[in-house]
Coordinates of N, CA and C in Angstrom, one line a residue:
M1 N -14.4 284.5 33.4 CA -13.7 283.9 34.6 C -12.4 284.5 34.0
K2 N -11.6 285.1 35.0 CA -10.3 285.9 35.2 C -9.2 284.7 34.6
P3 N -8.5 285.1 33.9 CA -7.2 284.2 33.2 C -6.6 283.4 35.1
E4 N -6.2 284.0 35.7 CA -5.7 283.9 36.8 C -6.8 282.8 37.8
I5 N -7.9 283.0 37.9 CA -8.5 282.2 38.2 C -8.7 281.0 37.5
V6 N -9.1 280.9 36.1 CA -8.9 279.7 35.5 C -7.6 278.7 35.7
L7 N -6.8 279.0 35.7 CA -5.5 278.8 36.2 C -5.1 278.2 37.2
Q8 N -5.6 278.8 38.6 CA -6.2 278.3 39.7 C -7.2 276.7 39.8
I9 N -8.1 277.3 38.9 CA -8.6 275.6 39.2 C -8.6 274.4 37.9
E10 N -7.6 274.6 37.0 CA -6.9 273.6 36.2 C -5.8 273.0 37.0
R11 N -5.6 273.5 37.8 CA -4.2 273.6 38.9 C -4.9 272.4 39.9
K12 N -5.7 272.6 40.0 CA -6.9 271.8 41.6 C -7.2 270.5 40.8
I13 N -7.6 270.4 39.5 CA -8.2 269.6 39.0 C -7.7 268.9 38.5
G14 N -6.3 269.3 37.8 CA -5.3 268.4 37.3 C -5.5 268.2 35.8
Y15 N -6.2 269.4 35.3 CA -6.2 269.3 33.9 C -6.6 270.6 33.7
T16 N -5.9 270.6 31.7 CA -6.3 272.1 31.3 C -6.9 271.9 30.1
F17 N -7.8 273.1 30.4 CA -8.9 272.7 28.8 C -8.7 273.9 28.3
R18 N -8.5 273.1 26.7 CA -8.7 273.8 25.8 C -9.6 274.7 25.1
D19 N -11.6 274.2 25.9 CA -11.9 275.3 25.5 C -12.4 276.4 27.0
K20 N -12.0 277.5 27.2 CA -12.0 277.8 28.1 C -13.5 278.1 28.8
A21 N -14.3 278.1 27.9 CA -15.7 278.9 28.0 C -16.5 277.5 28.6
L22 N -16.2 276.5 28.2 CA -16.7 275.1 28.9 C -16.2 275.3 30.1
L23 N -15.5 275.7 30.4 CA -14.8 275.5 32.2 C -15.6 276.6 32.9
Q24 N -16.2 277.7 32.2 CA -16.6 278.4 32.9 C -18.1 278.0 33.3
T25 N -18.6 277.5 31.8 CA -20.1 277.1 32.2 C -20.0 276.0 33.2
C26 N -19.3 275.0 33.8 CA -18.8 274.1 34.5 C -19.3 274.5 35.8
F27 N -18.8 275.9 35.9 CA -19.1 276.6 37.1 C -19.9 277.7 37.1
T28 N -21.0 277.7 36.8 CA -21.9 278.6 36.3 C -23.6 277.8 36.4
H29 N -23.3 278.2 38.0 CA -25.2 277.6 38.7 C -26.3 278.7 38.0
A30 N -27.3 277.6 37.7 CA -28.6 278.2 37.3 C -29.1 279.4 37.5
S31 N -29.0 279.4 39.0 CA -29.4 280.6 39.4 C -28.5 282.3 39.1
Y32 N -26.9 281.7 38.9 CA -26.5 283.3 39.0 C -26.6 283.3 37.0
N33 N -26.1 282.3 36.2 CA -27.0 282.1 35.2 C -28.3 283.3 34.6
T34 N -29.6 282.9 35.5 CA -30.4 283.4 34.7 C -30.6 284.9 35.8
E35 N -30.0 285.0 36.8 CA -30.4 286.9 37.6 C -29.2 287.7 36.6
R36 N -27.9 287.1 36.5 CA -26.5 287.6 35.7 C -26.6 288.3 34.3
Y37 N -26.3 287.1 33.4 CA -26.2 287.0 32.4 C -27.6 286.3 31.0
G38 N -28.3 285.2 32.0 CA -28.9 284.3 31.2 C -27.8 283.6 30.3
G39 N -28.0 282.6 29.1 CA -27.5 281.6 28.4 C -27.6 280.4 29.0
E40 N -26.3 279.6 29.0 CA -26.2 278.4 29.4 C -25.0 278.7 30.7
N41 N -25.8 277.3 31.4 CA -25.1 277.0 32.9 C -24.8 275.5 32.8
N42 N -24.8 275.6 34.5 CA -24.0 273.5 34.3 C -25.1 272.9 34.4
E43 N -26.1 273.0 34.2 CA -27.4 272.0 34.8 C -27.2 270.7 33.6
R44 N -26.8 271.1 32.2 CA -27.0 270.2 31.0 C -25.7 269.3 31.4
L45 N -24.7 270.2 31.3 CA -23.0 269.3 32.6 C -23.3 268.4 33.3
E46 N -24.0 269.0 34.1 CA -24.4 268.0 35.2 C -25.4 266.6 35.3
F47 N -26.8 266.7 34.5 CA -27.2 265.6 33.2 C -25.8 264.5 32.7
L48 N -25.2 265.0 31.7 CA -24.1 264.1 31.2 C -23.2 264.0 32.0
G49 N -22.2 264.5 32.7 CA -21.8 264.1 33.9 C -22.1 263.0 35.2
D50 N -23.1 262.7 35.6 CA -24.3 261.7 36.0 C -24.0 260.7 35.3
A51 N -24.0 260.6 33.9 CA -24.1 259.3 33.4 C -22.5 259.1 33.5
V52 N -21.6 260.0 32.8 CA -20.3 259.4 32.7 C -19.7 259.0 33.7
L53 N -20.1 259.6 34.7 CA -19.7 259.2 36.1 C -20.1 257.7 36.9
G54 N -21.3 257.7 36.4 CA -21.6 256.1 36.9 C -21.0 255.3 36.0
F55 N -20.6 255.3 34.9 CA -20.1 254.7 33.6 C -18.7 254.4 34.2
L56 N -18.2 255.2 34.5 CA -16.7 255.2 34.9 C -16.2 254.4 36.5
V57 N -17.4 254.7 37.5 CA -17.3 254.1 38.8 C -17.7 252.9 38.4
A58 N -18.5 252.2 37.8 CA -18.7 250.8 37.3 C -17.7 250.1 37.1
D59 N -17.2 250.9 36.1 CA -16.2 250.3 34.7 C -15.1 249.6 35.8
E60 N -14.7 250.6 36.5 CA -13.3 251.0 37.7 C -14.0 249.6 38.5
L61 N -14.8 249.4 39.3 CA -15.3 248.4 40.4 C -15.2 247.0 39.4
Y62 N -15.9 246.7 38.4 CA -15.6 245.7 37.9 C -14.4 245.4 36.9
R63 N -13.7 246.6 37.0 CA -12.1 245.8 36.7 C -11.0 245.3 37.5
K64 N -11.7 245.8 39.1 CA -11.3 245.8 40.5 C -11.5 244.2 40.8
G65 N -12.8 244.0 40.0 CA -13.1 242.8 40.6 C -13.9 242.8 41.9
R66 N -14.5 243.8 42.0 CA -15.4 244.6 43.6 C -16.6 243.7 43.9
G67 N -16.5 242.4 44.2 CA -17.2 241.5 44.6 C -18.1 241.2 43.7
D68 N -19.8 240.9 43.6 CA -20.2 240.5 42.9 C -21.5 241.3 42.2
E69 N -22.7 241.4 41.6 CA -23.1 242.3 41.1 C -23.8 243.0 42.3
G70 N -24.7 242.5 43.2 CA -25.1 243.0 44.5 C -24.1 244.4 45.2
D71 N -22.3 243.7 45.1 CA -21.6 244.0 45.9 C -21.5 245.5 45.0
M72 N -20.6 245.8 43.9 CA -20.7 246.4 43.0 C -22.2 247.5 42.9
T73 N -22.8 247.3 42.8 CA -24.4 248.2 42.5 C -24.0 248.8 43.6
A74 N -23.7 248.5 45.1 CA -24.0 249.1 46.1 C -22.6 250.0 46.5
L75 N -22.2 249.5 46.1 CA -20.6 250.5 46.1 C -20.9 251.7 45.1
R76 N -21.1 251.3 44.2 CA -21.3 252.6 43.2 C -22.4 253.4 43.6
I77 N -23.4 253.3 44.1 CA -24.2 254.3 44.3 C -24.2 254.8 45.6
R78 N -22.6 254.4 46.3 CA -22.4 255.0 48.0 C -21.6 256.3 47.2
L79 N -20.8 255.7 45.7 CA -19.8 256.6 45.5 C -20.1 257.9 44.4
V80 N -21.3 257.4 43.9 CA -21.4 258.8 43.2 C -22.8 259.3 44.1
S81 N -23.2 258.8 45.1 CA -23.9 259.8 45.7 C -23.5 261.1 46.2
A82 N -24.3 262.1 47.0 CA -23.8 263.7 47.3 C -22.7 263.9 47.6
K83 N -23.0 263.2 49.2 CA -21.7 263.4 50.3 C -20.5 263.1 49.3
P84 N -20.0 261.7 49.0 CA -18.7 262.1 48.4 C -18.4 262.5 47.3
L85 N -19.5 263.1 46.4 CA -18.8 264.3 45.4 C -18.9 265.6 46.5
E86 N -19.4 265.9 47.1 CA -19.4 267.1 47.6 C -18.3 266.9 48.7
R87 N -17.4 266.2 48.9 CA -16.3 266.1 50.0 C -15.1 266.4 48.9
A88 N -15.0 265.3 47.3 CA -14.4 265.5 46.8 C -14.1 267.0 46.1
V89 N -15.5 267.8 46.1 CA -15.2 269.1 45.4 C -14.5 269.7 46.5
R90 N -15.3 269.6 48.0 CA -14.5 270.5 48.9 C -13.0 270.2 49.2
S91 N -12.5 269.1 49.1 CA -11.0 268.9 48.9 C -10.1 269.3 48.3
M92 N -10.8 269.9 46.7 CA -10.0 270.2 46.1 C -10.1 271.9 46.5
G93 N -11.3 272.0 47.2 CA -11.5 273.7 47.4 C -11.9 274.5 46.2
L94 N -12.6 274.0 45.4 CA -13.2 273.8 43.8 C -14.8 275.0 45.1
Q95 N -15.2 274.8 45.4 CA -16.4 275.6 45.4 C -16.3 277.0 45.6
Q96 N -15.5 277.1 45.9 CA -15.5 279.2 46.4 C -15.3 279.4 44.8
Y97 N -15.0 278.3 43.5 CA -15.1 279.2 42.5 C -16.5 278.8 42.0
L98 N -17.5 278.8 42.3 CA -18.9 278.1 41.9 C -19.8 279.8 41.8
L99 N -19.7 279.9 40.6 CA -20.6 281.2 40.0 C -21.9 281.1 40.5
Y100 N -22.5 282.2 41.5 CA -23.4 281.9 42.6 C -24.1 283.2 42.6
P101 N -25.6 283.6 42.9 CA -26.0 285.2 43.1 C -25.8 285.8 44.5
P102 N -24.6 286.6 44.4 CA -24.0 287.5 45.8 C -24.8 287.1 47.0
G103 N -24.6 286.6 48.0 CA -25.4 286.3 49.5 C -25.8 285.2 49.3
A104 N -25.8 284.4 48.5 CA -26.8 283.2 48.2 C -26.0 282.0 49.1
S105 N -26.4 280.8 49.7 CA -25.5 280.1 50.0 C -25.5 279.1 49.6
V106 N -24.0 278.2 49.1 CA -23.8 277.3 48.7 C -24.5 275.7 49.3
G107 N -25.4 275.1 48.6 CA -25.4 273.7 49.7 C -24.7 272.7 49.0
E108 N -25.2 271.6 49.6 CA -24.7 270.3 49.2 C -25.1 269.8 48.1
K109 N -26.1 270.1 47.6 CA -26.4 269.7 46.3 C -25.7 270.5 45.0
A110 N -25.5 271.9 45.0 CA -24.9 272.8 44.6 C -22.9 272.1 44.4
V111 N -22.6 271.7 45.2 CA -21.2 271.5 45.0 C -21.1 270.3 45.1
S112 N -22.1 269.4 44.7 CA -22.1 267.4 44.5 C -22.0 267.9 43.1
S113 N -22.9 268.5 42.6 CA -23.4 268.4 41.1 C -22.2 269.2 40.5
L114 N -21.3 270.3 41.4 CA -20.2 270.7 40.2 C -19.4 269.3 39.9
F115 N -18.7 268.6 40.6 CA -18.3 267.5 40.7 C -18.6 266.8 39.2
E116 N -19.8 266.7 38.8 CA -20.8 266.0 38.2 C -20.4 266.8 36.6
A117 N -20.6 268.1 36.8 CA -20.3 269.1 35.2 C -19.0 268.9 35.3
I118 N -18.1 268.7 36.2 CA -16.5 268.9 35.5 C -16.3 267.6 35.2
V119 N -16.8 266.4 35.6 CA -16.9 265.0 34.5 C -17.0 265.5 33.5
A120 N -18.2 265.9 33.2 CA -19.0 266.3 31.7 C -17.8 267.2 30.7
G121 N -17.2 268.3 31.8 CA -16.5 269.2 30.6 C -15.2 268.4 30.3
I122 N -14.6 267.7 31.5 CA -13.5 267.4 31.5 C -13.5 266.2 29.5
Y123 N -14.6 265.6 30.0 CA -15.3 264.3 28.7 C -14.9 265.3 27.5
L124 N -16.1 266.0 27.2 CA -16.1 267.3 26.5 C -14.6 267.1 25.7
D125 N -14.3 268.0 26.9 CA -12.8 269.0 26.1 C -12.0 267.5 25.7
G126 N -11.6 266.7 26.7 CA -10.2 265.7 26.3 C -10.9 264.6 26.3
G127 N -12.2 264.2 26.2 CA -12.6 262.5 26.1 C -12.6 261.3 27.4
L128 N -12.8 260.5 27.2 CA -12.9 259.8 28.0 C -11.9 259.5 29.3
D129 N -10.9 259.1 28.6 CA -9.7 259.0 29.1 C -9.0 259.8 30.3
S130 N -9.4 261.1 30.0 CA -9.2 262.2 30.7 C -9.8 262.4 31.9
A131 N -11.3 262.4 31.6 CA -12.2 262.3 32.3 C -12.1 260.7 33.5
R132 N -12.0 259.7 32.8 CA -11.2 259.2 34.0 C -10.6 259.0 35.4
T133 N -9.4 259.9 34.5 CA -8.0 260.2 35.2 C -8.3 261.1 36.2
F134 N -9.7 262.0 35.7 CA -10.1 263.0 37.0 C -10.8 262.3 37.8
V135 N -11.8 261.1 37.8 CA -12.5 260.9 38.8 C -11.9 259.4 39.5
R136 N -10.8 258.9 38.9 CA -9.6 258.2 39.7 C -8.9 258.8 40.7
T137 N -8.3 260.0 40.6 CA -7.6 260.8 40.9 C -8.7 261.6 42.6
H138 N -9.7 262.0 42.2 CA -10.6 262.4 43.3 C -11.5 262.3 43.4
L139 N -11.7 260.8 42.9 CA -13.0 260.3 43.8 C -12.5 258.9 44.2
L140 N -12.1 258.2 43.4 CA -12.3 256.6 43.6 C -10.5 256.2 44.1
R141 N -9.5 257.0 44.6 CA -8.5 256.8 45.4 C -8.9 256.7 47.0
S142 N -10.3 256.6 47.3 CA -10.6 256.9 48.4 C -11.3 255.4 48.7
V143 N -11.8 254.3 47.6 CA -12.1 253.2 48.2 C -11.4 252.5 49.0
P144 N -12.5 251.8 50.1 CA -12.3 251.0 50.9 C -11.6 249.7 50.6
S145 N -10.5 249.5 51.0 CA -10.2 248.0 51.0 C -11.4 246.7 50.9
E146 N -12.0 247.4 52.0 CA -13.0 246.4 52.1 C -14.8 247.1 52.1
Q147 N -15.4 246.7 51.7 CA -16.5 247.3 51.9 C -17.3 247.1 52.9
N148 N -17.5 248.2 53.7 CA -18.4 248.9 54.9 C -20.0 248.7 54.6
Y149 N -20.7 247.3 54.6 CA -22.2 247.6 54.3 C -22.3 248.3 55.7
K150 N -22.3 247.9 57.0 CA -23.1 248.5 58.3 C -23.1 249.8 57.9
G151 N -21.7 250.8 57.4 CA -21.4 252.1 57.4 C -22.7 252.7 56.1
E152 N -22.8 252.0 55.2 CA -23.7 252.1 54.2 C -25.1 252.0 54.6
L153 N -25.4 251.2 55.5 CA -26.7 250.7 55.7 C -26.8 252.1 56.6
Q154 N -25.9 252.9 57.7 CA -26.3 253.9 57.9 C -26.4 254.8 57.4
E155 N -25.8 255.1 57.0 CA -25.5 256.4 55.6 C -26.8 256.2 55.2
F156 N -27.3 255.5 54.5 CA -28.4 255.0 54.0 C -29.9 255.8 54.6
L157 N -30.0 254.9 55.9 CA -30.5 255.1 56.9 C -30.6 256.8 57.1
Q158 N -29.7 257.4 57.4 CA -29.4 258.8 58.0 C -30.0 259.5 56.8
A159 N -29.8 259.3 55.8 CA -29.6 260.4 54.6 C -31.5 260.7 54.0
R160 N -32.1 259.4 54.6 CA -33.9 259.4 54.7 C -34.4 259.7 55.6
K161 N -33.6 260.2 56.9 CA -34.2 260.8 58.6 C -34.7 259.2 59.2
F162 N -34.5 258.0 59.0 CA -35.0 257.0 59.9 C -33.6 257.3 60.6
E163 N -34.1 256.2 61.9 CA -33.4 256.3 62.8 C -32.1 254.9 63.1
K164 N -31.0 254.9 63.5 CA -29.8 253.9 63.1 C -30.9 252.7 63.3
A165 N -29.9 251.7 62.5 CA -30.2 250.4 62.1 C -29.9 249.8 63.6
T166 N -30.9 248.3 64.4 CA -30.5 248.0 65.4 C -30.4 246.4 64.9
Y167 N -28.9 245.8 65.7 CA -28.6 244.1 65.3 C -29.1 243.8 66.7
R168 N -29.3 242.5 66.4 CA -29.5 241.3 67.6 C -28.9 240.2 67.2
V169 N -28.5 239.3 67.9 CA -27.8 237.6 67.7 C -29.3 236.6 68.2
I170 N -30.0 236.1 66.9 CA -30.8 235.3 67.2 C -30.6 233.9 67.5
E171 N -29.4 233.5 67.0 CA -29.0 232.2 67.2 C -27.3 232.2 67.1
R172 N -27.3 231.5 67.9 CA -25.6 230.9 68.2 C -25.8 229.3 68.0
T173 N -24.9 228.4 67.5 CA -24.6 227.4 67.3 C -23.2 226.9 67.2
G174 N -22.9 225.4 67.1 CA -21.3 225.2 66.8 C -20.5 225.0 67.9
A175 N -19.4 224.5 67.8 CA -18.3 224.1 69.1 C -17.8 225.8 69.6
A176 N -17.6 225.5 70.7 CA -16.8 226.6 71.4 C -15.7 227.5 70.3
H177 N -15.1 226.5 70.2 CA -13.6 227.0 69.2 C -14.2 227.4 67.6
A178 N -15.7 227.0 67.6 CA -16.1 227.0 65.7 C -17.6 227.9 65.8
P179 N -17.8 228.9 66.6 CA -19.0 229.5 66.9 C -19.6 229.4 65.4
H180 N -21.3 229.4 65.1 CA -21.4 230.2 64.0 C -22.8 230.9 64.5
F181 N -22.9 232.8 64.1 CA -24.0 233.1 64.6 C -24.8 233.2 63.3
K182 N -26.2 234.1 64.0 CA -27.1 234.4 63.1 C -27.5 235.8 63.8
V183 N -27.8 236.5 63.1 CA -28.1 237.9 63.6 C -28.9 238.3 62.3
E184 N -29.7 239.3 62.9 CA -31.0 240.0 62.5 C -31.0 241.3 62.8
V185 N -31.0 242.0 61.5 CA -31.3 244.0 61.8 C -32.1 244.3 61.0
L186 N -32.8 245.6 61.8 CA -33.7 245.9 61.6 C -33.6 247.5 61.4
G187 N -34.4 248.2 60.2 CA -33.9 249.1 59.3 C -35.0 249.6 58.8
A188 N -35.7 251.0 59.0 CA -36.7 251.6 58.3 C -37.9 250.6 58.3
G189 N -38.3 249.9 59.0 CA -39.5 248.9 58.6 C -39.5 247.9 58.6
E190 N -38.1 247.5 57.9 CA -37.1 246.2 57.2 C -36.3 245.6 58.0
R191 N -36.1 244.2 57.8 CA -35.5 243.6 58.4 C -34.7 242.6 57.5
A192 N -33.4 242.0 58.0 CA -33.0 241.1 57.5 C -32.0 240.4 58.2
Q193 N -31.5 239.2 57.7 CA -30.9 237.8 58.8 C -29.5 238.0 58.1
G194 N -28.5 238.0 58.3 CA -27.3 237.3 58.1 C -26.4 236.1 59.1
E195 N -25.3 235.4 58.5 CA -24.7 234.5 59.2 C -23.4 234.6 59.2
G196 N -22.6 234.0 60.2 CA -21.0 234.3 59.7 C -20.5 233.8 61.5
S197 N -19.2 233.6 61.0 CA -18.3 232.7 62.2 C -18.4 233.5 63.3
S198 N -18.5 234.6 63.2 CA -18.8 235.7 64.3 C -19.5 236.8 64.4
V199 N -19.7 237.3 65.4 CA -21.1 238.4 65.5 C -20.9 239.6 64.2
R200 N -19.3 239.8 64.3 CA -19.1 241.3 63.0 C -19.6 240.5 61.8
E201 N -18.9 239.4 61.6 CA -19.1 238.7 60.0 C -20.6 238.5 59.6
A202 N -21.6 238.4 61.0 CA -23.0 237.8 60.6 C -23.9 239.7 60.6
E203 N -23.4 240.3 61.2 CA -24.3 241.8 61.2 C -23.4 242.5 59.8
K204 N -22.2 241.9 59.5 CA -22.3 242.5 58.2 C -23.2 241.5 56.7
A205 N -23.0 240.8 57.0 CA -24.3 239.9 56.1 C -25.1 240.4 56.0
A206 N -26.0 240.9 57.7 CA -26.9 241.0 57.3 C -27.2 242.7 56.8
A207 N -26.4 243.1 56.8 CA -26.6 244.9 56.5 C -26.9 244.5 55.1
K208 N -25.5 244.1 54.1 CA -25.7 243.9 53.2 C -26.5 243.3 52.2
R209 N -27.5 242.4 53.1 CA -28.8 242.3 52.7 C -30.2 243.0 52.6
L210 N -29.9 243.6 53.4 CA -30.8 244.4 54.1 C -30.8 245.7 53.0
L211 N -29.8 246.2 52.5 CA -29.0 246.9 51.5 C -29.7 246.9 50.1
A212 N -29.4 245.2 50.2 CA -29.9 244.8 48.7 C -31.5 245.1 48.4
L213 N -32.1 245.1 49.7 CA -33.6 244.8 50.0 C -34.2 246.5 49.7
F214 N -33.0 247.4 49.9 CA -33.7 248.7 50.0 C -33.3 249.0 48.2
N215 N -32.4 248.3 47.7 CA -32.0 248.9 46.2 C -33.2 247.9 45.0
Q216 N -33.5 247.0 45.7 CA -34.4 246.4 45.4 C -35.7 247.0 45.2
E217 N -36.3 247.4 45.8 CA -37.8 248.2 46.5 C -37.5 249.8 45.2
R218 N -36.0 250.1 45.0 CA -35.9 251.1 44.8 C -36.1 251.0 43.0
G219 N -35.6 249.5 42.6 CA -35.3 249.1 41.5 C -33.7 249.6 40.9
E220 N -32.8 249.5 41.7 CA -31.3 249.6 41.6 C -30.8 248.4 41.6

């Protein structure tokens, strides 16, 4: 990479690499590396970055007291999934620097994996605190104040080509001034129920339970 390109990247990510070759490796896609030069690409960095990112996000959620184990697990999975990572890379404008074969299209996987590679690169070059600062600045600053279980469920189903979740009120009890609702949600052939003092709260509880069921089935 030319020095001016390296400088542009470092300004965007907010970190200055001591090892400029490591920075270039972060941005070297396997296909470009194989076709043009051989040698190292960013696949190994993606592997390490996935683990470092998962730890940093889990640590942040724990320190902020973001719910119980199920809540934190669901939110961690959401934050480190492909779309949020891709959005973070594109918001920094880093996808334009990815070294890729001429004429090839840069897909979501390549862009989202670039975030993981950068996390690993910063971790190797500057340590865990530097990687933490990068993740906090470019990914975790958008953590919602209230977890959107219905939105997360919809993203989960959409990513797997299932139809939208459907909700129905199956029971209403209590006085008019203090109602209690029970709602059932159906998605991907599975169903779960939730309860609350409003339909919205009951739908949220049902979506949370269905997400937990899917995560349990996936062993997460």
